[in-house]
PDB file of C-alpha atoms and ligand atoms in Angstrom:
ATOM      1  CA  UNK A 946       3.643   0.655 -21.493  1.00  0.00           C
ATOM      2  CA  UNK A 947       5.695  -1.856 -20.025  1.00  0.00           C
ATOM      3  CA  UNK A 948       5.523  -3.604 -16.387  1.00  0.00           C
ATOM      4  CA  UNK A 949       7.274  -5.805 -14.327  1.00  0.00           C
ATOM      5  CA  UNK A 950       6.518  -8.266 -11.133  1.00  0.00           C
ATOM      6  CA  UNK A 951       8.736  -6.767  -8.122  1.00  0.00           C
ATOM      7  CA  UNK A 952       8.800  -8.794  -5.117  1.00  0.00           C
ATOM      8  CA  UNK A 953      10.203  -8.381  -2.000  1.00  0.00           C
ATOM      9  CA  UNK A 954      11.086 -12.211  -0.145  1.00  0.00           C
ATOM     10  CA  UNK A 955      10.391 -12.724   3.687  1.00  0.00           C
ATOM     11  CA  UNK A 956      14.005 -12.069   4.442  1.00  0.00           C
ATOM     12  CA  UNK A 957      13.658  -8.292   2.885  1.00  0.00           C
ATOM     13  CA  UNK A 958      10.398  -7.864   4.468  1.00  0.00           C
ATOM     14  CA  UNK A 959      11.571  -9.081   7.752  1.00  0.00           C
ATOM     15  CA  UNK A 960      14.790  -7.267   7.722  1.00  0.00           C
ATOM     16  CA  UNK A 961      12.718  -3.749   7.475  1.00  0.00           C
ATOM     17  CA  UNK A 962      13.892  -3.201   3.514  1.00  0.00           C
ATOM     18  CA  UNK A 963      10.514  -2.157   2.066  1.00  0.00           C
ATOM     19  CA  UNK A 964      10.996   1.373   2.820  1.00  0.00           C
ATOM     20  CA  UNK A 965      14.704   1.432   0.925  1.00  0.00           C
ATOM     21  CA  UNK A 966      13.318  -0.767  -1.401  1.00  0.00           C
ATOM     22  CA  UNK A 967       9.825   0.649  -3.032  1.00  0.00           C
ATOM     23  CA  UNK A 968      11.832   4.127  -2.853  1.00  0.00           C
ATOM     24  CA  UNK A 969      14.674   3.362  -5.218  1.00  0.00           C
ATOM     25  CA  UNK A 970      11.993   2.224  -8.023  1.00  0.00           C
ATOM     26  CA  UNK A 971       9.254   5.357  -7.206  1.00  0.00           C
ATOM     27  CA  UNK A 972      12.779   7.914  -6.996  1.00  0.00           C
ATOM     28  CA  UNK A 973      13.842   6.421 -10.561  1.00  0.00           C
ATOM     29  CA  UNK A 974      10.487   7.370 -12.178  1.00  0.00           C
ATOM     30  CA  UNK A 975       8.593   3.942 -12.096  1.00  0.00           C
ATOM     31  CA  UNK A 976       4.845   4.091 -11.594  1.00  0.00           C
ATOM     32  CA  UNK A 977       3.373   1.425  -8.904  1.00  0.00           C
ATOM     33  CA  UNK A 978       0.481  -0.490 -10.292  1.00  0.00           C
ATOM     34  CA  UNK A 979       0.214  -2.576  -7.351  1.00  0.00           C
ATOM     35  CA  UNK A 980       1.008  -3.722  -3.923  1.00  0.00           C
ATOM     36  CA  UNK A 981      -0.003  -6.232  -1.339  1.00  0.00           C
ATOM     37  CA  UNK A 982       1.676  -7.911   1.171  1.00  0.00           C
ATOM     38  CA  UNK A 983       1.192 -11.922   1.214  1.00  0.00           C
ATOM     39  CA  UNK A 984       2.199 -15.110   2.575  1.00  0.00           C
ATOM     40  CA  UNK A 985       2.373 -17.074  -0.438  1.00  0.00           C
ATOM     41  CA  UNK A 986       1.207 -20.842  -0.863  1.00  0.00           C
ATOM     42  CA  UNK A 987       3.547 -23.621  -2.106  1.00  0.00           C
ATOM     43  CA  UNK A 988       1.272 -24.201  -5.299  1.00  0.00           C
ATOM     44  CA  UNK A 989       1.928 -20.545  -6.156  1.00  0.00           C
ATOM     45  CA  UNK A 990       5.373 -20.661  -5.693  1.00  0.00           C
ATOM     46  CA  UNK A 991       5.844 -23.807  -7.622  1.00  0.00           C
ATOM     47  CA  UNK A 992       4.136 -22.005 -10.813  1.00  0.00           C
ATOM     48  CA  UNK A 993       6.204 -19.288  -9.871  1.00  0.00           C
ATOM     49  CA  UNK A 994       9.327 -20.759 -10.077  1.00  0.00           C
ATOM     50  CA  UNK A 995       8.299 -23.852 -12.716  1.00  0.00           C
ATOM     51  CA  UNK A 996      11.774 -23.223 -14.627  1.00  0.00           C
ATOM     52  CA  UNK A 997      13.765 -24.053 -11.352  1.00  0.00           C
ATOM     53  CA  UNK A 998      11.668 -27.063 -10.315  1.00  0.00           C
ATOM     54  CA  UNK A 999      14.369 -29.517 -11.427  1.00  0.00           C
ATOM     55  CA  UNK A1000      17.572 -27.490  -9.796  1.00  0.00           C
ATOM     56  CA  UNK A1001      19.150 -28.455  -6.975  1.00  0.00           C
ATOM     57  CA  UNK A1002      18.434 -25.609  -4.986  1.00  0.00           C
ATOM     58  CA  UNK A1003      14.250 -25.899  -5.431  1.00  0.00           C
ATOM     59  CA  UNK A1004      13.508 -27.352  -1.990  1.00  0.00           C
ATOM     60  CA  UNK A1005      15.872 -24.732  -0.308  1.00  0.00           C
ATOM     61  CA  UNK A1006      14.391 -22.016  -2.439  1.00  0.00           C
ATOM     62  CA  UNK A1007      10.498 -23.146  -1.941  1.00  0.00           C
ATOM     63  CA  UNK A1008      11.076 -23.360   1.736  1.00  0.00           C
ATOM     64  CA  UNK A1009      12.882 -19.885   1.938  1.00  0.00           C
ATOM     65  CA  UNK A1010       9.766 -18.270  -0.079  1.00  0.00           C
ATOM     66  CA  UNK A1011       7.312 -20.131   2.206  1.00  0.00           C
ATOM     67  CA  UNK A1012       9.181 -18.613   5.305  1.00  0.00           C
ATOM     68  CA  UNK A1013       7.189 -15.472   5.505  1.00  0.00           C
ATOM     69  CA  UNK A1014       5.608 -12.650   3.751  1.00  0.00           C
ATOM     70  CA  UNK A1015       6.649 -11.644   0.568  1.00  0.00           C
ATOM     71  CA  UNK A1016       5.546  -7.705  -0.815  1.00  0.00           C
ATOM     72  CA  UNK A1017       4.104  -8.442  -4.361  1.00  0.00           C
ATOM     73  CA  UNK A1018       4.498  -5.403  -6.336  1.00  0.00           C
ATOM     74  CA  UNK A1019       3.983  -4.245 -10.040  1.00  0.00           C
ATOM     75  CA  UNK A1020       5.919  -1.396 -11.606  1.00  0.00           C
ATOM     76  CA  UNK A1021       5.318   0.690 -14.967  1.00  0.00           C
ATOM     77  CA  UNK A1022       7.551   2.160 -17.337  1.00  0.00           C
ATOM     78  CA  UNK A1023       9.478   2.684 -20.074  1.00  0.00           C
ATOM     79  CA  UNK A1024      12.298  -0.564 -20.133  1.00  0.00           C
ATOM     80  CA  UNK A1025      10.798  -1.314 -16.846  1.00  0.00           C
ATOM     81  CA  UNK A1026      11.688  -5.040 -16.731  1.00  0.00           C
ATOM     82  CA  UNK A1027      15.635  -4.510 -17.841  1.00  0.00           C
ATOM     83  CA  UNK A1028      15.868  -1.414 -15.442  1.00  0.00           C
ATOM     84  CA  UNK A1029      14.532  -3.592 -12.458  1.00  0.00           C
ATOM     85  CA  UNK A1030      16.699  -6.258 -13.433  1.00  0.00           C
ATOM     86  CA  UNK A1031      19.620  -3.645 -12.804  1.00  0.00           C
ATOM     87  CA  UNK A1032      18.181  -2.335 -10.013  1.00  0.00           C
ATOM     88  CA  UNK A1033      18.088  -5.470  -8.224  1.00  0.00           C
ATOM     89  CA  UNK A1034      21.540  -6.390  -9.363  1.00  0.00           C
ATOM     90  CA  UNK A1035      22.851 -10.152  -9.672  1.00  0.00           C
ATOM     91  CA  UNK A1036      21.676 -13.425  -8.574  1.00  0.00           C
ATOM     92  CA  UNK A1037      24.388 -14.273  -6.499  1.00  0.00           C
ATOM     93  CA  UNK A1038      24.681 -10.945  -4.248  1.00  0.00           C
ATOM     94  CA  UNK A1039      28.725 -11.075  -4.314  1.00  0.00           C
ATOM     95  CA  UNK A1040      28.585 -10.384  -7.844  1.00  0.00           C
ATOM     96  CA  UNK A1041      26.195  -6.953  -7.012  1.00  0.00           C
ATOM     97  CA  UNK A1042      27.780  -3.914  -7.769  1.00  0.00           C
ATOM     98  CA  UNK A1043      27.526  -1.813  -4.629  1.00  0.00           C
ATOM     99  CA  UNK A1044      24.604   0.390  -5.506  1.00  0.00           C
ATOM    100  CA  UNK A1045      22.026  -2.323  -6.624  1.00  0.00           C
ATOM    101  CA  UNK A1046      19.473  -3.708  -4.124  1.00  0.00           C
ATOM    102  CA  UNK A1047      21.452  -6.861  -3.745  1.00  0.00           C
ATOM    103  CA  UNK A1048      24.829  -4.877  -3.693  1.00  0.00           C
ATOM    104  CA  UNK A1049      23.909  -3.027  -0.891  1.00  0.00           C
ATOM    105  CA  UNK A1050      21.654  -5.414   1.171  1.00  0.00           C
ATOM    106  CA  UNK A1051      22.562  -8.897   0.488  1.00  0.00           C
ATOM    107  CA  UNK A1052      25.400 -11.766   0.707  1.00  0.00           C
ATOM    108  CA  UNK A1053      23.932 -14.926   0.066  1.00  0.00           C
ATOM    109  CA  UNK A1054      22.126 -16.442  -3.036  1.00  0.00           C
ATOM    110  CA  UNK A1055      19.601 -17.835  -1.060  1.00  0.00           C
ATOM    111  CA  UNK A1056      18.982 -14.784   0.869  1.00  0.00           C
ATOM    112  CA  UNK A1057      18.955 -12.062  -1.745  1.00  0.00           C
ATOM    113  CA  UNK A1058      16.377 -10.131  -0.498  1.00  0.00           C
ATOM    114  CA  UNK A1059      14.065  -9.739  -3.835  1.00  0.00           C
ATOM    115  CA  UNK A1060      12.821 -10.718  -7.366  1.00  0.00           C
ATOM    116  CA  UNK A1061      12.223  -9.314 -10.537  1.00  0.00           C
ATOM    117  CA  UNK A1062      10.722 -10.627 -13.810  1.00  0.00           C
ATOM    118  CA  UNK A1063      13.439 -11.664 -16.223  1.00  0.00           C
ATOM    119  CA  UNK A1064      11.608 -10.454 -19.421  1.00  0.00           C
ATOM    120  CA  UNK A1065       8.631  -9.249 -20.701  1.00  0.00           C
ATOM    121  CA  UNK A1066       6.770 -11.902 -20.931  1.00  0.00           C
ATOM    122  CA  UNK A1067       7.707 -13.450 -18.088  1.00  0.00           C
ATOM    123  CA  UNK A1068       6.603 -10.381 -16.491  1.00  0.00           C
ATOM    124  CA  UNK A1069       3.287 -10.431 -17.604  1.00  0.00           C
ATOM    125  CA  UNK A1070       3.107 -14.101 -16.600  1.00  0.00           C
ATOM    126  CA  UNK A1071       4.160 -13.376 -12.943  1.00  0.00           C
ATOM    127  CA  UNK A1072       1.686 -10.581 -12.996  1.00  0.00           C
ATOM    128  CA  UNK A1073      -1.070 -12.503 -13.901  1.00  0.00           C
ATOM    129  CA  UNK A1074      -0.504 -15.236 -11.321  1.00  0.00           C
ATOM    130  CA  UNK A1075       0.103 -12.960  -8.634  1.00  0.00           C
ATOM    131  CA  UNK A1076      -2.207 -10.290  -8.786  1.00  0.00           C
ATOM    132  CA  UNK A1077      -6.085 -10.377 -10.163  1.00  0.00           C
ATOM    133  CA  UNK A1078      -7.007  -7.856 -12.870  1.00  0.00           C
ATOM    134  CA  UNK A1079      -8.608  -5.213 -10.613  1.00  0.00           C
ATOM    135  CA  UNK A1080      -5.628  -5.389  -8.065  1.00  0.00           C
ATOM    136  CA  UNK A1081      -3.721  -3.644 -10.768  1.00  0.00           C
ATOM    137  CA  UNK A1082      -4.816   0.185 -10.611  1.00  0.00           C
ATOM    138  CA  UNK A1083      -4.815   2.418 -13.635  1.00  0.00           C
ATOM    139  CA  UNK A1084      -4.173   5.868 -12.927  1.00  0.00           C
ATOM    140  CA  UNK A1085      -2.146   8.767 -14.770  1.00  0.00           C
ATOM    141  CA  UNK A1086       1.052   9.920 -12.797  1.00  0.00           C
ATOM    142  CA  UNK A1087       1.193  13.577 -12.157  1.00  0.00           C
ATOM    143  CA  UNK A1088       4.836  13.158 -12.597  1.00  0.00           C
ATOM    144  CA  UNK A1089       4.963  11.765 -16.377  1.00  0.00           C
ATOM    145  CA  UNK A1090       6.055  14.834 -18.311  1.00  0.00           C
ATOM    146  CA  UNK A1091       8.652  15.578 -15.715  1.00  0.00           C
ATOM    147  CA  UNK A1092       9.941  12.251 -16.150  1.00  0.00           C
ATOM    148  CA  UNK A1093       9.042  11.415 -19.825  1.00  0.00           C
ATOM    149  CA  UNK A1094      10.594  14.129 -22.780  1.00  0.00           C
TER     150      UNK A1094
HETATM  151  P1  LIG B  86      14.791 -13.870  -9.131  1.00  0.00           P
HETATM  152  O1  LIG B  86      14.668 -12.419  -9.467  1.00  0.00           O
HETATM  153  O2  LIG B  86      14.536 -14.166  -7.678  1.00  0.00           O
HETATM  154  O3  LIG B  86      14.020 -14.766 -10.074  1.00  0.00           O
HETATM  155  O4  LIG B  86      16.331 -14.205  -9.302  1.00  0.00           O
HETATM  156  P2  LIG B  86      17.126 -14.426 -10.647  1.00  0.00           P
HETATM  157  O5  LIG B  86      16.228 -14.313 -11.845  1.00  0.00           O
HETATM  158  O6  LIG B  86      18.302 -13.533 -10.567  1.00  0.00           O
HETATM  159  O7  LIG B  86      17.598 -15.928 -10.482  1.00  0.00           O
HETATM  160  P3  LIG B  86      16.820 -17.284 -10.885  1.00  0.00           P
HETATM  161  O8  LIG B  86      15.475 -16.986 -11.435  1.00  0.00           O
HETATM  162  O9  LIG B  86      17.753 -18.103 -11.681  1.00  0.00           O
HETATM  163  O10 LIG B  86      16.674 -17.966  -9.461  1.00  0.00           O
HETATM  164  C1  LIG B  86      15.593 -17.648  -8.610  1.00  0.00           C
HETATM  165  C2  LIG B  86      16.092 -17.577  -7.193  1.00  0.00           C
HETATM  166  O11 LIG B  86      16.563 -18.857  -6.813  1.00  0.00           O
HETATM  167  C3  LIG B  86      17.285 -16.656  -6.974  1.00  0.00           C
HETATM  168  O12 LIG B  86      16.931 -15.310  -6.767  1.00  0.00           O
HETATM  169  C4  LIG B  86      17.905 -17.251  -5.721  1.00  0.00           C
HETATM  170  O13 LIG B  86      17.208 -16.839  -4.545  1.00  0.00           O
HETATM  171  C5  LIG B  86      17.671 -18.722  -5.933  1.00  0.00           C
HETATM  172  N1  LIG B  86      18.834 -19.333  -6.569  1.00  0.00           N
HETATM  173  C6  LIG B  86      19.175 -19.276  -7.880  1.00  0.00           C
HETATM  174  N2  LIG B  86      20.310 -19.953  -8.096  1.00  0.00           N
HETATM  175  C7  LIG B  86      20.676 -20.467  -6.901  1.00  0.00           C
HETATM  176  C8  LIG B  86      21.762 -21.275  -6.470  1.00  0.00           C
HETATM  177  O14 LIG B  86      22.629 -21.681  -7.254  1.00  0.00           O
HETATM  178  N3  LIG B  86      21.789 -21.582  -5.135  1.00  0.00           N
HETATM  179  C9  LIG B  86      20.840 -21.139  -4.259  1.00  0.00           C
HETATM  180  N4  LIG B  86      20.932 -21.472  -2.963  1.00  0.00           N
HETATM  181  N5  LIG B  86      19.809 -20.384  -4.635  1.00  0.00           N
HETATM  182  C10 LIG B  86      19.738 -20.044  -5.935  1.00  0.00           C
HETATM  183 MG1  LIG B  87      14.433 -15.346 -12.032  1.00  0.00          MG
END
């Protein structure tokens, strides 16, 4: 099945939004694969985030992602990476519908709180730079069939 790369940025962790945050995805149905909290490193981040290198916004955005913890997560399910994409809401946290992560806990761009993958393959890139093979845990969900039809 499907999975996506979840992260919350230092301004979500500091601001006390895990909680709110990791609920919303477990009370939709996703399974968590895995979790850690970590201060990433600046070569990370640049693999991360090699699409935006060129942008404008890069230094700002390295140096926001550098500021302090981030909580690196991995989610499974069925449509998983669109879902979270809706979950999260849009980039720029004005345009959030109240409801989404960023509609509810955000205002500006470069403080919006969290990321998620923006396909599937970009997904299992982010996964695979962020997390080693046995961080991600395989386990059956005693949920599924209350979840799944
Ligand atoms: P992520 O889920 O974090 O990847 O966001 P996204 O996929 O919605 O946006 P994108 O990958 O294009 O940009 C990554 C991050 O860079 C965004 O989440 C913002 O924090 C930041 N960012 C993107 N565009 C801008 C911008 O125009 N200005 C500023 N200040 N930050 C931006
Ligand atoms: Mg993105």
């Amino acid at each position: 099945t499907e999975r996506t790369f979840i992260a919350i940025k230092p301004d979500g962790v500091q601001r006390g939004l895990i909680g709110p945050i990791l609920t919303r995805f477990e009370q939709r149905g996703f399974k968590l694969v895995a979790l850690k909290l970590t201060w990433a490193n600046e070569g990370l981040l640049r693999q991360h985030y090699e699409d935006l290198q060129e942008k404008p916004f890069f230094p700002s955005l390295l140096s926001y992602m550098l500021s302090g913890p981030v909580l690196a997560t991995v989610w499974e399910g069925k449509d998983v990476v669109k879902q979270g994409r809706v979950i999260l809401g849009a980039t720029n946290p004005l345009a959030s519908a109240p409801g989404t992560i960023r509609g509810d806990f955000a205002i500006d761009m470069g403080r919006n709180v969290i990321h998620g993958s923006d396909s599937v393959e970009t997904a299992n890139r982010e996964i695979g730079l962020w997390f080693k093979n046995e961080e991600l845990v395989d386990y059956k969900s005693a949920l599924n069939a209350w979840i799944y039809e």
